[in-house]
C-alpha positions as semicolon CSV with decimal commas, in nm:
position;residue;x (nm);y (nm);z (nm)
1;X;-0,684;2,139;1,344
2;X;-1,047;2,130;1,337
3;X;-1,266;2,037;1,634
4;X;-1,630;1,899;1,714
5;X;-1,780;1,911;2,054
6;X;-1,423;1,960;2,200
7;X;-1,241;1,683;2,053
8;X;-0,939;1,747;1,765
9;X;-0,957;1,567;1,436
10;X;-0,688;1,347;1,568
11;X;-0,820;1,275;1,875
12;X;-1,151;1,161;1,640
13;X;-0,945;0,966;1,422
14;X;-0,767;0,758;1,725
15;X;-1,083;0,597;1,792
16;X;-1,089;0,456;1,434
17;X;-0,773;0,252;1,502
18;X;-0,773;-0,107;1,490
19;X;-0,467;-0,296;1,607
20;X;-0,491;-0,650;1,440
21;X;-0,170;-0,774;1,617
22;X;-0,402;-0,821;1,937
23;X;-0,145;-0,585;2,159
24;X;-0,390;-0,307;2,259
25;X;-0,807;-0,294;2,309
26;X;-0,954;-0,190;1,986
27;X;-1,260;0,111;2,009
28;X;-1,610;-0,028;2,051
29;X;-1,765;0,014;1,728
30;X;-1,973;0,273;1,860
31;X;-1,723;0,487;1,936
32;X;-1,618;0,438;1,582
33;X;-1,966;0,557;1,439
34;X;-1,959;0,835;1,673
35;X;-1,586;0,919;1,544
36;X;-1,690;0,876;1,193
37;X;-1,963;1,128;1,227
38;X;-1,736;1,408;1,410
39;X;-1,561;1,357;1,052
40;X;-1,847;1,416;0,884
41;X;-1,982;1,705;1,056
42;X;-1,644;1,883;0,993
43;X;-1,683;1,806;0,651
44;X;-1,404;1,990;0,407
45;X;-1,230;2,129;0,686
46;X;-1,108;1,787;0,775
47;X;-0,937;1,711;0,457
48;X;-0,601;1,917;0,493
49;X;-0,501;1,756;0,788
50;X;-0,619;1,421;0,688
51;X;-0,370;1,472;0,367
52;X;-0,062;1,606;0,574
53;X;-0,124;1,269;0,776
54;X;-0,087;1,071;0,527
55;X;0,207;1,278;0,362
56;X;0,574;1,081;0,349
57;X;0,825;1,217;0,579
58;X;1,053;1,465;0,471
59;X;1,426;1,342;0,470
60;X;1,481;1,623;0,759
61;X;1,187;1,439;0,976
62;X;1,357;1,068;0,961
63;X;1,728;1,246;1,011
64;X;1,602;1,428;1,296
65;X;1,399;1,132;1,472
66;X;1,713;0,857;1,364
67;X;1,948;1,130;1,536
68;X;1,750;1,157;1,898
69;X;1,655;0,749;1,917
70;X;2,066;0,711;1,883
71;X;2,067;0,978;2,239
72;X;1,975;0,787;2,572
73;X;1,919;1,108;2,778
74;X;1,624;1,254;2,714
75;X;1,365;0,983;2,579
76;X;1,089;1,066;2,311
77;X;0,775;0,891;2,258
78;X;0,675;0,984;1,880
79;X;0,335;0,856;1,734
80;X;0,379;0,582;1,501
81;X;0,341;0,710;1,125
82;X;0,193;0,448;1,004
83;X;-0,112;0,396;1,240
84;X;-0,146;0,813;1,179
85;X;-0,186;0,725;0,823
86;X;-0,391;0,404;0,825
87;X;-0,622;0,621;1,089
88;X;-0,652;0,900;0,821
89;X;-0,742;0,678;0,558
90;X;-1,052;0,515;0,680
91;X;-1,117;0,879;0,819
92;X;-1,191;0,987;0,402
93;X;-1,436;0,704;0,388
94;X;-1,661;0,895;0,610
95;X;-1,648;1,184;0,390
96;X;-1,651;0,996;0,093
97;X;-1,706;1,189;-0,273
98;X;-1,695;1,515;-0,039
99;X;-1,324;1,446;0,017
100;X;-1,260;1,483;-0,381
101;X;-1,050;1,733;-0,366
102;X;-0,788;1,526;-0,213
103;X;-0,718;1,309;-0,484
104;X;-0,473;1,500;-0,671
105;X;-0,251;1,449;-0,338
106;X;-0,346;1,119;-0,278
107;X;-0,240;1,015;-0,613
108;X;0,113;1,132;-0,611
109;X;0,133;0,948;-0,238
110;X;0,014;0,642;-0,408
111;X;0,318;0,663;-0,624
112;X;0,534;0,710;-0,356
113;X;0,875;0,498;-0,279
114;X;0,777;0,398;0,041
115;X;0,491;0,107;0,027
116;X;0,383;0,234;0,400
117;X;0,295;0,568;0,221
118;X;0,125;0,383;-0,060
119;X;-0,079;0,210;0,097
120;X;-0,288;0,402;0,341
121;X;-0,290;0,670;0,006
122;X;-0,442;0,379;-0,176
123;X;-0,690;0,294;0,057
124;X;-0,812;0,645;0,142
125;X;-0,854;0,690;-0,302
126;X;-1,104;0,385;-0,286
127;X;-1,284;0,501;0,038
128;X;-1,345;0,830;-0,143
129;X;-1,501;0,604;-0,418
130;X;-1,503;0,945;-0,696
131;X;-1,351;1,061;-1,000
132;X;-1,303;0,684;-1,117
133;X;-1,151;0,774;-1,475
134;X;-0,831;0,881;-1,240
135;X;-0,848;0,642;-1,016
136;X;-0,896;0,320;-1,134
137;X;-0,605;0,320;-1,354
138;X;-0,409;0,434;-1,056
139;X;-0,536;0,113;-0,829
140;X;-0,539;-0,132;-1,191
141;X;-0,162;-0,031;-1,153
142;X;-0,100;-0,124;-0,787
143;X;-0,241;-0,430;-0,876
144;X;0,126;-0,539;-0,994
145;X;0,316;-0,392;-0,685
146;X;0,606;-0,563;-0,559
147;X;0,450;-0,579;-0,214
148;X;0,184;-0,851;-0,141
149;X;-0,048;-0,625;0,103
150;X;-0,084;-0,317;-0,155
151;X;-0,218;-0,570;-0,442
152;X;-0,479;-0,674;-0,162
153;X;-0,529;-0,279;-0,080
154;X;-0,598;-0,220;-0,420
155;X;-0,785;-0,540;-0,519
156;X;-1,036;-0,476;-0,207
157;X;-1,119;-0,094;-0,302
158;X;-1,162;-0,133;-0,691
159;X;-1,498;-0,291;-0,587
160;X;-1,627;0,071;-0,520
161;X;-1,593;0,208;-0,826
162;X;-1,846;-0,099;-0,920
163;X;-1,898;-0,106;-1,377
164;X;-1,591;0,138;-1,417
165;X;-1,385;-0,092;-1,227
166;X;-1,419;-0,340;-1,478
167;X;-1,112;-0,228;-1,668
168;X;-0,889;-0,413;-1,415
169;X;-1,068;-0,740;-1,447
170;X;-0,750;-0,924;-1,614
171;X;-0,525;-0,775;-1,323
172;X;-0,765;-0,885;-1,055
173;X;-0,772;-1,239;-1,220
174;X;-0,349;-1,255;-1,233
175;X;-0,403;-1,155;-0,832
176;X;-0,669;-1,429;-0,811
177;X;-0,380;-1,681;-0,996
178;X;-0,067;-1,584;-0,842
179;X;-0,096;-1,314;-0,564
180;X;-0,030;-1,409;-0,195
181;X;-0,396;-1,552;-0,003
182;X;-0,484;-1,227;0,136
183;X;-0,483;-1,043;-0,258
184;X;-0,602;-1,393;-0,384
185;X;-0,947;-1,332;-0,171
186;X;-0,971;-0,954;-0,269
187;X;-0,915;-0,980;-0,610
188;X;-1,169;-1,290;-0,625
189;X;-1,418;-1,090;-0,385
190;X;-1,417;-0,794;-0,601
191;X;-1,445;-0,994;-0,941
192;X;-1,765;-1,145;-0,800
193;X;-1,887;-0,769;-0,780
194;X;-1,777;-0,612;-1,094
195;X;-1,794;-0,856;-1,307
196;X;-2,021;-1,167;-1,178
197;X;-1,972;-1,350;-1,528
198;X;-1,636;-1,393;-1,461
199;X;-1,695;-1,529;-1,050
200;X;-1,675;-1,900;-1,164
201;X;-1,314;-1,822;-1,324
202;X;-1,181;-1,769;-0,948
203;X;-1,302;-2,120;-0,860
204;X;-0,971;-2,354;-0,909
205;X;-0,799;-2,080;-0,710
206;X;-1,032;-2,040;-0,440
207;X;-1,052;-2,432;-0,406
208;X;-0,722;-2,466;-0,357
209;X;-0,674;-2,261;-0,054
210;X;-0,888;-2,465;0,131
211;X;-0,824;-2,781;0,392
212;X;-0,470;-2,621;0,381
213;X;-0,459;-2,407;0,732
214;X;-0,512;-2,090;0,573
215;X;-0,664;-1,819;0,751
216;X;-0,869;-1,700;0,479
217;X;-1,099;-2,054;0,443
218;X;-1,430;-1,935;0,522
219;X;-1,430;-1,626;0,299
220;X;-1,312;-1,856;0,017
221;X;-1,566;-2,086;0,117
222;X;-1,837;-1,832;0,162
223;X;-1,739;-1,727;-0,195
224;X;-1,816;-2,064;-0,378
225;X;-2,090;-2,073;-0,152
226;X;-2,247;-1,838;-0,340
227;X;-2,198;-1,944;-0,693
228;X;-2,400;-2,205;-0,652
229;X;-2,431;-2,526;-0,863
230;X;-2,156;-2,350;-1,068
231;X;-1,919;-2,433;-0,809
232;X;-1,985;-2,824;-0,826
233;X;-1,612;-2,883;-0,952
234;X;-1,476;-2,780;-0,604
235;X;-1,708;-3,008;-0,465
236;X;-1,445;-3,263;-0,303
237;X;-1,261;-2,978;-0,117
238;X;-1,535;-2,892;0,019
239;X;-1,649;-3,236;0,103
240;X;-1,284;-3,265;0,333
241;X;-1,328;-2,957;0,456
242;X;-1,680;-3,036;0,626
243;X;-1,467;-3,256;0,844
244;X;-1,234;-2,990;0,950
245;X;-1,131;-3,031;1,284
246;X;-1,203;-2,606;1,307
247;X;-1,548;-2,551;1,420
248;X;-1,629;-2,256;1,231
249;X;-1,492;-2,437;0,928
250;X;-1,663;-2,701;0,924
251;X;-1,978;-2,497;0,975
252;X;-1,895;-2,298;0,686
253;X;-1,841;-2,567;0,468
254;X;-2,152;-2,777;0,535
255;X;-2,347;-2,411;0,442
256;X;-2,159;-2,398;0,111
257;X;-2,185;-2,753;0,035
258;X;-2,586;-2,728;0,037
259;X;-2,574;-2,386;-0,156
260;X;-2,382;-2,595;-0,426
261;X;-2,557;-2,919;-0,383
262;X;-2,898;-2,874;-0,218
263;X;-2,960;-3,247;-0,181
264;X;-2,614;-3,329;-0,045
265;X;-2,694;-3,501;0,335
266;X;-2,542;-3,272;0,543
267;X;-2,500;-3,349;0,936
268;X;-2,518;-3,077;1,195
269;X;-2,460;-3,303;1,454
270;X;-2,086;-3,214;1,526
């Protein structure tokens, strides 16, 4: 395992960890720079064990851990997988193109059975951002997965592969129609930066996921915010939702409501 100034790669990749759930501290995003530049000082010597931490389990590895959590004598604390994977993943954005020579790997992980293998594989293939002609199709695939989360995976990375991401336009605009709110944002998010003709096709859907409690208002919001007059015909969601009992909300709303209507009155007040 490589090291820099005394720390292991995994040690370096802990601090890039981020528990949404709330249940542990998360790294001060310093120590996250500093972590992402330990990656990048040891440069192609990271990949390999970046890959094998991302690598599915080998039946042998979940018979043997199933068999000792059914023993109550000796107690074993084993690192979860999947926060070992997520970690590796955002460690290959800090590498970036350099980390091409993962992809092959990546791919066949991407294909995997298990969506908690997919996922992180899918993630680290758009933080690499290279080789687009094999990726794309790869994430314009996942696009369609059964699982909710890996369409939003997919829909959020495409947006780095910028004019040869374009290809996937109709899939991101099914995601925009009928995936779940967090894919719905991506997909819309990602259209607006590919292929900005098509922003003002996301508007119905973004409009309806606001004034109904969902966590992803503001982006949605921030979105038709920033189409302008062109978002006039979500004007009356908009106009509720600057009355939103949510203070952040309601601040968001007033901004889009003068992006898309400059001489709408607008009070600050409350």
């Amino acid at each position: 395992e490589p090291v820099y100034e005394g720390r292991a790669l995994s040690e370096w990749l802990d601090d890039l960890y981020i528990d949404f759930s709330g249940a542990s501290p998360n790294p001060l995003e310093d120590d996250r720079a500093c972590a992402k530049n330990a990656i990048r000082e040891m440069g192609e010597d990271a990949i390999p064990m970046m890959v094998k931490m991302l690598k599915p389990e080998s039946r042998f590895e979940s018979w043997a851990k199933a068999l000792v959590a059914k023993q109550s004598l000796v107690k074993f604390n084993f690192d979860s997988k999947d926060e070992r994977r997520y970690c590796a993943a955002i460690g290959f954005e800090a590498l970036g193109p350099r980390a091409k020579s993962a992809i092959p790997e990546l791919v066949n992980y991407a294909e995997d059975a298990n969506p908690r293998v997919r996922q992180p594989a899918l993630l680290a293939l758009g933080l690499i951002g290279a080789e687009a002609e094999v990726v794309v199709p790869v994430l314009q695939k996942a696009l369609g997965d059964p699982v909710a989360s890996i369409q939003g995976t997919s829909a959020a990375v495409l947006r780095f592969f910028g004019e040869s991401a374009r290809v996937a336009a109709p899939e991101l605009m099914k995601c925009v129609n009928g995936g779940d709110r967090y894919a719905k944002i991506k997909a819309a998010e990602t259209i607006a930066i590919i292929a900005p003709e098509l922003a003002t096709n996301t508007i119905p859907a973004l409009a309806a996921m606001l004034n109904v409690g969902q966590p992803f208002e503001p982006s949605a919001l921030r979105l038709l915010g920033s189409m302008g007059p062109a978002a006039r015909a979500a004007l009356p969601q908009i106009r509720i939702a600057c009355e939103s009992k949510t203070g952040f909300i309601r601040r968001q709303a007033r901004e889009t409501l003068k992006e898309i209507d400059p001489e709408a009155k607008v009070s600050w007040d409350t």
